[in-house]
């Protein structure tokens, strides 16, 4: 008897309601849920900032920064975006650089095996590992007694503090070559201006040791399109992007102009002109000097009116300057800002 009373207590009220009343309550609940969902969609996909509207164009599927120029990248789930590019803790994008004794940069264009060096950061030390080499640990905060070098990148001068003899010997041993010096760009040093390299950048776009831009975006679809044309497929690592986007068409990233990811806002500046670095096998460190560059040249050259800018280099990926700093993470929607 008590069992049947309990069941009536739990469900009796609903059973005693008229069926029309119960149906009305269900419909009202469904409408309320739909209204909440609709409001959320409007806030995220259709919200306006002044006269601008956000149109979703993709999703972040990968984030990378490259602490040492031309060495291996570090995959991230979350990154801070600064005026000088991506950051994760004490790791900054291309804030370390290998130079010759005269200060000129050394990259994988000259030393392809640099791509085999993996880089990380822990407990205040930059850690470097390479095949058949003992791990190198370089303090992020260097002694003020360490020399500051005048470095030369693409015709522009920039400073870098020497990371010491142990680091120099480590690179000389691994590369089996002349003495190079590893240097670090520090916060009090003056960055290079992107506009001094390409006039398509704004005066506020600045960098440490990247080629010319604070951020490079490439879509998975663009890579897939390229790989359909290649006999030997290449990986995304051949192109060293910072932000990888999925859910869009091939080369759609070329046309976004202004975008918003997380609370970060960026402005497209120009296409990325590709060089022989893309032809290095990322697993062996052997440079081919032909593919995928030759295939890219068959369908990704610029319009004749832009040859003064890109010359004969094929275009793959898009450079972005930073309009608003902040954070972003894998899985974030990518919005095009439409005026």
Tab-separated table of C-alpha atoms in Angstrom:
chain	number	residue	atom	x	y	z
A	1	UNK	CA	0.000	0.000	0.000
A	2	UNK	CA	2.798	2.329	0.923
A	3	UNK	CA	4.490	1.580	-2.438
A	4	UNK	CA	1.441	2.706	-4.425
A	5	UNK	CA	1.132	5.859	-2.293
A	6	UNK	CA	4.772	6.733	-3.051
A	7	UNK	CA	4.208	6.333	-6.772
A	8	UNK	CA	1.144	8.566	-6.590
A	9	UNK	CA	3.138	11.150	-4.657
A	10	UNK	CA	5.847	11.227	-7.297
A	11	UNK	CA	3.702	11.230	-10.425
A	12	UNK	CA	0.176	11.856	-9.279
A	13	UNK	CA	0.241	15.610	-9.857
A	14	UNK	CA	1.211	15.202	-13.507
A	15	UNK	CA	-1.423	12.477	-13.965
A	16	UNK	CA	-4.139	14.703	-12.478
A	17	UNK	CA	-3.356	17.602	-14.872
A	18	UNK	CA	-5.546	17.742	-17.975
A	19	UNK	CA	-3.710	16.472	-21.021
A	20	UNK	CA	-4.083	19.827	-22.766
A	21	UNK	CA	-2.508	21.559	-19.737
A	22	UNK	CA	0.468	19.151	-19.719
A	23	UNK	CA	0.947	19.651	-23.458
A	24	UNK	CA	0.852	23.427	-23.008
A	25	UNK	CA	3.549	23.270	-20.323
A	26	UNK	CA	5.741	21.114	-22.567
A	27	UNK	CA	5.360	23.495	-25.492
A	28	UNK	CA	6.161	26.489	-23.291
A	29	UNK	CA	9.327	24.816	-22.027
A	30	UNK	CA	10.414	24.021	-25.586
A	31	UNK	CA	9.806	27.621	-26.664
A	32	UNK	CA	11.791	28.952	-23.709
A	33	UNK	CA	14.736	26.669	-24.559
A	34	UNK	CA	14.598	27.707	-28.206
A	35	UNK	CA	14.636	31.359	-27.195
A	36	UNK	CA	17.720	30.838	-25.010
A	37	UNK	CA	19.538	28.995	-27.779
A	38	UNK	CA	18.559	31.625	-30.309
A	39	UNK	CA	19.891	34.374	-28.069
A	40	UNK	CA	23.196	32.523	-27.658
A	41	UNK	CA	23.551	32.045	-31.404
A	42	UNK	CA	22.853	35.726	-31.979
A	43	UNK	CA	25.411	36.773	-29.363
A	44	UNK	CA	28.178	34.622	-30.825
A	45	UNK	CA	27.470	34.427	-34.559
A	46	UNK	CA	25.508	37.554	-35.305
A	47	UNK	CA	26.562	40.071	-32.666
A	48	UNK	CA	27.616	43.517	-33.762
A	49	UNK	CA	30.580	45.626	-32.685
A	50	UNK	CA	29.684	49.144	-33.769
A	51	UNK	CA	28.788	48.728	-37.422
A	52	UNK	CA	30.686	45.414	-37.742
A	53	UNK	CA	29.136	41.962	-37.846
A	54	UNK	CA	30.835	38.649	-37.093
A	55	UNK	CA	30.504	35.860	-39.645
A	56	UNK	CA	31.823	32.454	-38.653
A	57	UNK	CA	34.262	31.113	-41.253
A	58	UNK	CA	36.008	28.225	-39.481
A	59	UNK	CA	37.439	26.690	-36.319
A	60	UNK	CA	40.958	26.680	-34.884
A	61	UNK	CA	42.323	23.142	-35.229
A	62	UNK	CA	45.964	23.775	-34.336
A	63	UNK	CA	48.280	26.307	-32.687
A	64	UNK	CA	52.054	26.382	-33.039
A	65	UNK	CA	54.909	28.575	-31.992
A	66	UNK	CA	58.565	28.179	-32.953
A	67	UNK	CA	60.816	29.406	-30.117
A	68	UNK	CA	64.079	29.019	-32.083
A	69	UNK	CA	63.902	30.226	-35.686
A	70	UNK	CA	63.967	27.230	-38.098
A	71	UNK	CA	63.926	24.631	-35.298
A	72	UNK	CA	60.946	22.427	-34.447
A	73	UNK	CA	57.596	23.903	-33.497
A	74	UNK	CA	55.689	23.460	-30.242
A	75	UNK	CA	52.037	22.427	-30.515
A	76	UNK	CA	49.759	24.284	-28.099
A	77	UNK	CA	46.189	23.938	-26.906
A	78	UNK	CA	46.043	27.545	-25.768
A	79	UNK	CA	48.170	30.592	-26.540
A	80	UNK	CA	48.471	34.231	-25.642
A	81	UNK	CA	48.640	36.494	-28.678
A	82	UNK	CA	50.906	39.499	-28.096
A	83	UNK	CA	51.767	42.358	-30.433
A	84	UNK	CA	54.886	40.346	-31.402
A	85	UNK	CA	53.102	37.039	-31.961
A	86	UNK	CA	52.185	33.910	-30.008
A	87	UNK	CA	53.341	33.229	-26.467
A	88	UNK	CA	53.005	30.337	-24.036
A	89	UNK	CA	54.579	30.936	-20.646
A	90	UNK	CA	58.221	31.829	-21.242
A	91	UNK	CA	58.135	30.552	-24.821
A	92	UNK	CA	57.791	33.241	-27.451
A	93	UNK	CA	57.504	32.794	-31.195
A	94	UNK	CA	60.956	33.044	-32.805
A	95	UNK	CA	62.588	34.886	-29.916
A	96	UNK	CA	65.769	32.793	-30.285
A	97	UNK	CA	67.993	32.844	-33.345
A	98	UNK	CA	71.174	31.249	-34.613
A	99	UNK	CA	73.681	33.695	-36.091
A	100	UNK	CA	77.103	33.624	-37.729
A	101	UNK	CA	80.048	35.344	-36.100
A	102	UNK	CA	79.321	38.453	-38.200
A	103	UNK	CA	75.709	38.592	-36.945
A	104	UNK	CA	73.929	37.342	-40.073
A	105	UNK	CA	71.057	34.944	-39.379
A	106	UNK	CA	71.353	31.207	-39.935
A	107	UNK	CA	68.169	29.344	-40.884
A	108	UNK	CA	67.181	25.964	-42.284
A	109	UNK	CA	67.694	27.452	-45.739
A	110	UNK	CA	71.424	27.139	-45.044
A	111	UNK	CA	71.324	24.386	-42.386
A	112	UNK	CA	68.340	22.100	-43.154
A	113	UNK	CA	69.000	19.842	-40.154
A	114	UNK	CA	67.848	22.614	-37.827
A	115	UNK	CA	64.300	21.317	-38.370
A	116	UNK	CA	65.252	18.107	-36.492
A	117	UNK	CA	65.831	20.014	-33.248
A	118	UNK	CA	62.873	19.828	-30.872
A	119	UNK	CA	62.362	22.694	-28.455
A	120	UNK	CA	60.495	23.078	-25.189
A	121	UNK	CA	60.595	25.151	-22.039
A	122	UNK	CA	60.492	24.062	-18.402
A	123	UNK	CA	61.461	25.584	-15.059
A	124	UNK	CA	62.998	28.680	-16.590
A	125	UNK	CA	65.078	26.810	-19.162
A	126	UNK	CA	64.742	26.458	-22.905
A	127	UNK	CA	65.431	22.792	-23.675
A	128	UNK	CA	66.721	21.570	-27.038
A	129	UNK	CA	66.999	17.955	-28.169
A	130	UNK	CA	68.379	16.504	-31.395
A	131	UNK	CA	69.279	13.022	-32.711
A	132	UNK	CA	72.359	11.587	-30.963
A	133	UNK	CA	72.808	14.751	-28.902
A	134	UNK	CA	72.657	15.332	-25.174
A	135	UNK	CA	69.880	17.716	-24.148
A	136	UNK	CA	70.853	21.376	-24.120
A	137	UNK	CA	69.397	23.579	-21.394
A	138	UNK	CA	69.585	27.330	-21.865
A	139	UNK	CA	68.333	29.715	-19.168
A	140	UNK	CA	65.580	31.976	-20.445
A	141	UNK	CA	66.866	34.823	-18.303
A	142	UNK	CA	70.482	35.326	-19.298
A	143	UNK	CA	73.236	37.050	-17.354
A	144	UNK	CA	73.641	40.723	-18.149
A	145	UNK	CA	77.321	39.893	-18.560
A	146	UNK	CA	76.507	37.960	-21.752
A	147	UNK	CA	77.360	39.920	-24.876
A	148	UNK	CA	74.640	41.600	-26.938
A	149	UNK	CA	75.101	41.052	-30.674
A	150	UNK	CA	73.909	43.176	-33.551
A	151	UNK	CA	72.079	40.667	-35.753
A	152	UNK	CA	71.131	40.994	-39.395
A	153	UNK	CA	67.835	39.621	-40.768
A	154	UNK	CA	66.712	40.382	-44.305
A	155	UNK	CA	68.768	43.550	-44.368
A	156	UNK	CA	67.520	44.849	-41.022
A	157	UNK	CA	69.437	45.121	-37.754
A	158	UNK	CA	68.145	43.784	-34.448
A	159	UNK	CA	69.808	42.885	-31.174
A	160	UNK	CA	70.130	39.526	-29.431
A	161	UNK	CA	71.850	38.463	-26.205
A	162	UNK	CA	74.366	35.633	-26.511
A	163	UNK	CA	73.237	32.363	-24.909
A	164	UNK	CA	76.776	31.221	-24.083
A	165	UNK	CA	79.580	28.977	-25.283
A	166	UNK	CA	77.882	25.712	-24.325
A	167	UNK	CA	74.964	26.456	-26.651
A	168	UNK	CA	77.324	27.524	-29.444
A	169	UNK	CA	79.322	24.290	-29.133
A	170	UNK	CA	76.138	22.196	-29.064
A	171	UNK	CA	74.977	23.609	-32.403
A	172	UNK	CA	78.467	23.319	-33.916
A	173	UNK	CA	78.629	19.647	-32.919
A	174	UNK	CA	75.149	18.776	-34.185
A	175	UNK	CA	75.479	20.634	-37.474
A	176	UNK	CA	79.151	19.627	-37.885
A	177	UNK	CA	79.961	23.077	-39.119
A	178	UNK	CA	81.502	26.404	-38.213
A	179	UNK	CA	80.819	28.150	-34.949
A	180	UNK	CA	77.399	29.752	-34.647
A	181	UNK	CA	75.985	31.709	-31.725
A	182	UNK	CA	72.504	31.302	-30.259
A	183	UNK	CA	70.962	34.637	-29.258
A	184	UNK	CA	67.795	35.650	-27.429
A	185	UNK	CA	65.588	38.675	-28.066
A	186	UNK	CA	64.767	40.385	-24.757
A	187	UNK	CA	61.790	42.567	-23.908
A	188	UNK	CA	63.812	45.780	-23.592
A	189	UNK	CA	65.232	45.373	-27.111
A	190	UNK	CA	63.756	47.152	-30.126
A	191	UNK	CA	61.773	44.872	-32.474
A	192	UNK	CA	61.944	45.058	-36.257
A	193	UNK	CA	59.161	46.778	-38.170
A	194	UNK	CA	57.312	44.529	-40.608
A	195	UNK	CA	56.678	47.518	-42.840
A	196	UNK	CA	60.440	47.878	-43.433
A	197	UNK	CA	60.320	44.472	-45.144
A	198	UNK	CA	56.973	44.697	-46.960
A	199	UNK	CA	55.017	47.932	-47.297
A	200	UNK	CA	51.693	46.042	-47.072
A	201	UNK	CA	52.138	45.896	-43.283
A	202	UNK	CA	51.069	48.694	-40.956
A	203	UNK	CA	53.478	50.832	-38.924
A	204	UNK	CA	52.303	49.080	-35.739
A	205	UNK	CA	53.174	45.564	-36.994
A	206	UNK	CA	56.407	44.523	-35.280
A	207	UNK	CA	58.417	41.315	-34.855
A	208	UNK	CA	61.481	39.811	-33.211
A	209	UNK	CA	63.030	37.120	-35.479
A	210	UNK	CA	60.136	35.920	-37.698
A	211	UNK	CA	60.627	36.629	-41.410
A	212	UNK	CA	58.149	39.498	-41.510
A	213	UNK	CA	54.858	38.916	-39.643
A	214	UNK	CA	53.561	38.353	-36.090
A	215	UNK	CA	51.188	35.569	-37.217
A	216	UNK	CA	50.715	33.168	-40.117
A	217	UNK	CA	47.391	31.422	-40.746
A	218	UNK	CA	46.879	28.391	-42.981
A	219	UNK	CA	43.797	26.237	-43.504
A	220	UNK	CA	43.673	22.448	-43.545
A	221	UNK	CA	41.720	22.689	-46.801
A	222	UNK	CA	44.573	24.540	-48.521
A	223	UNK	CA	47.014	21.808	-47.499
A	224	UNK	CA	44.613	19.084	-48.642
A	225	UNK	CA	44.232	20.823	-52.000
A	226	UNK	CA	48.009	20.922	-52.436
A	227	UNK	CA	48.410	17.272	-51.469
A	228	UNK	CA	45.953	16.170	-54.176
A	229	UNK	CA	48.500	17.531	-56.672
A	230	UNK	CA	51.619	15.961	-55.145
A	231	UNK	CA	53.072	12.500	-55.616
A	232	UNK	CA	54.590	12.644	-52.118
A	233	UNK	CA	52.309	14.355	-49.634
A	234	UNK	CA	53.645	17.048	-47.335
A	235	UNK	CA	52.708	17.931	-43.767
A	236	UNK	CA	51.515	21.175	-42.271
A	237	UNK	CA	54.913	21.471	-40.538
A	238	UNK	CA	56.552	22.183	-43.907
A	239	UNK	CA	54.814	25.568	-43.870
A	240	UNK	CA	55.300	26.545	-40.211
A	241	UNK	CA	51.941	28.257	-39.571
A	242	UNK	CA	50.982	29.660	-36.172
A	243	UNK	CA	47.231	29.092	-36.503
A	244	UNK	CA	45.602	26.248	-38.428
A	245	UNK	CA	41.944	26.570	-39.371
A	246	UNK	CA	39.454	23.885	-40.383
A	247	UNK	CA	35.889	24.119	-41.665
A	248	UNK	CA	36.581	26.474	-44.565
A	249	UNK	CA	37.344	26.141	-48.270
A	250	UNK	CA	40.852	25.943	-49.700
A	251	UNK	CA	42.577	29.357	-49.739
A	252	UNK	CA	39.592	31.043	-48.129
A	253	UNK	CA	42.006	32.406	-45.514
A	254	UNK	CA	43.368	34.690	-48.255
A	255	UNK	CA	40.174	36.770	-48.253
A	256	UNK	CA	39.236	37.244	-44.595
A	257	UNK	CA	40.853	40.669	-44.136
A	258	UNK	CA	39.854	41.210	-40.487
A	259	UNK	CA	39.166	38.307	-38.134
A	260	UNK	CA	38.337	37.619	-34.503
A	261	UNK	CA	39.366	34.475	-32.590
A	262	UNK	CA	38.639	34.286	-28.874
A	263	UNK	CA	39.170	37.902	-27.804
A	264	UNK	CA	41.960	38.410	-30.351
A	265	UNK	CA	41.499	40.564	-33.444
A	266	UNK	CA	43.833	40.388	-36.445
A	267	UNK	CA	44.220	42.113	-39.789
A	268	UNK	CA	45.289	40.284	-42.941
A	269	UNK	CA	48.256	41.986	-44.583
A	270	UNK	CA	49.600	39.831	-47.411
A	271	UNK	CA	50.092	36.279	-48.680
A	272	UNK	CA	53.098	34.264	-47.515
A	273	UNK	CA	55.625	33.949	-50.365
A	274	UNK	CA	57.204	30.492	-50.179
A	275	UNK	CA	60.876	29.532	-50.432
A	276	UNK	CA	63.078	26.404	-50.453
A	277	UNK	CA	62.543	25.853	-46.719
A	278	UNK	CA	59.229	24.198	-47.646
A	279	UNK	CA	61.164	21.501	-49.538
A	280	UNK	CA	62.922	20.171	-46.421
A	281	UNK	CA	61.827	16.734	-45.238
A	282	UNK	CA	60.849	17.435	-41.622
A	283	UNK	CA	61.720	13.886	-40.547
A	284	UNK	CA	65.152	13.572	-42.174
A	285	UNK	CA	66.352	17.160	-42.489
A	286	UNK	CA	67.172	16.596	-46.167
A	287	UNK	CA	66.414	19.464	-48.551
A	288	UNK	CA	64.892	18.616	-51.924
A	289	UNK	CA	64.814	22.141	-53.407
A	290	UNK	CA	61.956	21.126	-55.716
A	291	UNK	CA	58.720	19.898	-54.126
A	292	UNK	CA	56.251	21.126	-53.036
A	293	UNK	CA	57.607	24.433	-54.342
A	294	UNK	CA	57.451	23.526	-58.026
A	295	UNK	CA	53.857	22.323	-57.769
A	296	UNK	CA	52.848	25.456	-55.887
A	297	UNK	CA	54.377	27.541	-58.658
A	298	UNK	CA	52.114	25.803	-61.159
A	299	UNK	CA	48.937	27.291	-59.647
A	300	UNK	CA	49.709	29.674	-56.781
A	301	UNK	CA	51.634	32.529	-58.388
A	302	UNK	CA	50.490	36.089	-57.820
A	303	UNK	CA	48.664	38.349	-60.219
A	304	UNK	CA	51.087	40.148	-62.573
A	305	UNK	CA	50.170	43.440	-60.882
A	306	UNK	CA	51.699	42.124	-57.624
A	307	UNK	CA	54.985	40.791	-59.004
A	308	UNK	CA	56.828	43.755	-57.522
A	309	UNK	CA	55.807	42.361	-54.122
A	310	UNK	CA	55.978	38.579	-54.510
A	311	UNK	CA	58.262	38.229	-57.564
A	312	UNK	CA	58.274	34.539	-58.626
A	313	UNK	CA	57.445	33.029	-55.208
A	314	UNK	CA	54.273	30.933	-54.932
A	315	UNK	CA	51.772	31.986	-52.267
A	316	UNK	CA	50.565	29.699	-49.483
A	317	UNK	CA	49.041	30.903	-46.219
A	318	UNK	CA	48.294	34.451	-45.118
A	319	UNK	CA	50.135	36.867	-42.842
A	320	UNK	CA	48.218	38.751	-40.161
A	321	UNK	CA	49.027	41.728	-37.986
A	322	UNK	CA	47.656	42.001	-34.450
A	323	UNK	CA	44.906	44.559	-33.815
A	324	UNK	CA	43.833	43.355	-30.359
A	325	UNK	CA	45.914	41.107	-28.108
A	326	UNK	CA	44.392	38.365	-25.979
A	327	UNK	CA	44.137	34.583	-25.815
A	328	UNK	CA	42.869	31.877	-28.118
A	329	UNK	CA	42.704	28.098	-28.044
A	330	UNK	CA	42.136	25.054	-30.189
A	331	UNK	CA	38.405	24.715	-30.857
A	332	UNK	CA	37.730	28.450	-30.912
A	333	UNK	CA	35.457	29.673	-33.712
A	334	UNK	CA	37.085	31.914	-36.310
A	335	UNK	CA	34.958	34.924	-37.258
A	336	UNK	CA	35.379	37.247	-40.187
A	337	UNK	CA	34.632	40.831	-39.212
A	338	UNK	CA	32.225	42.177	-41.815
A	339	UNK	CA	31.652	45.924	-41.998
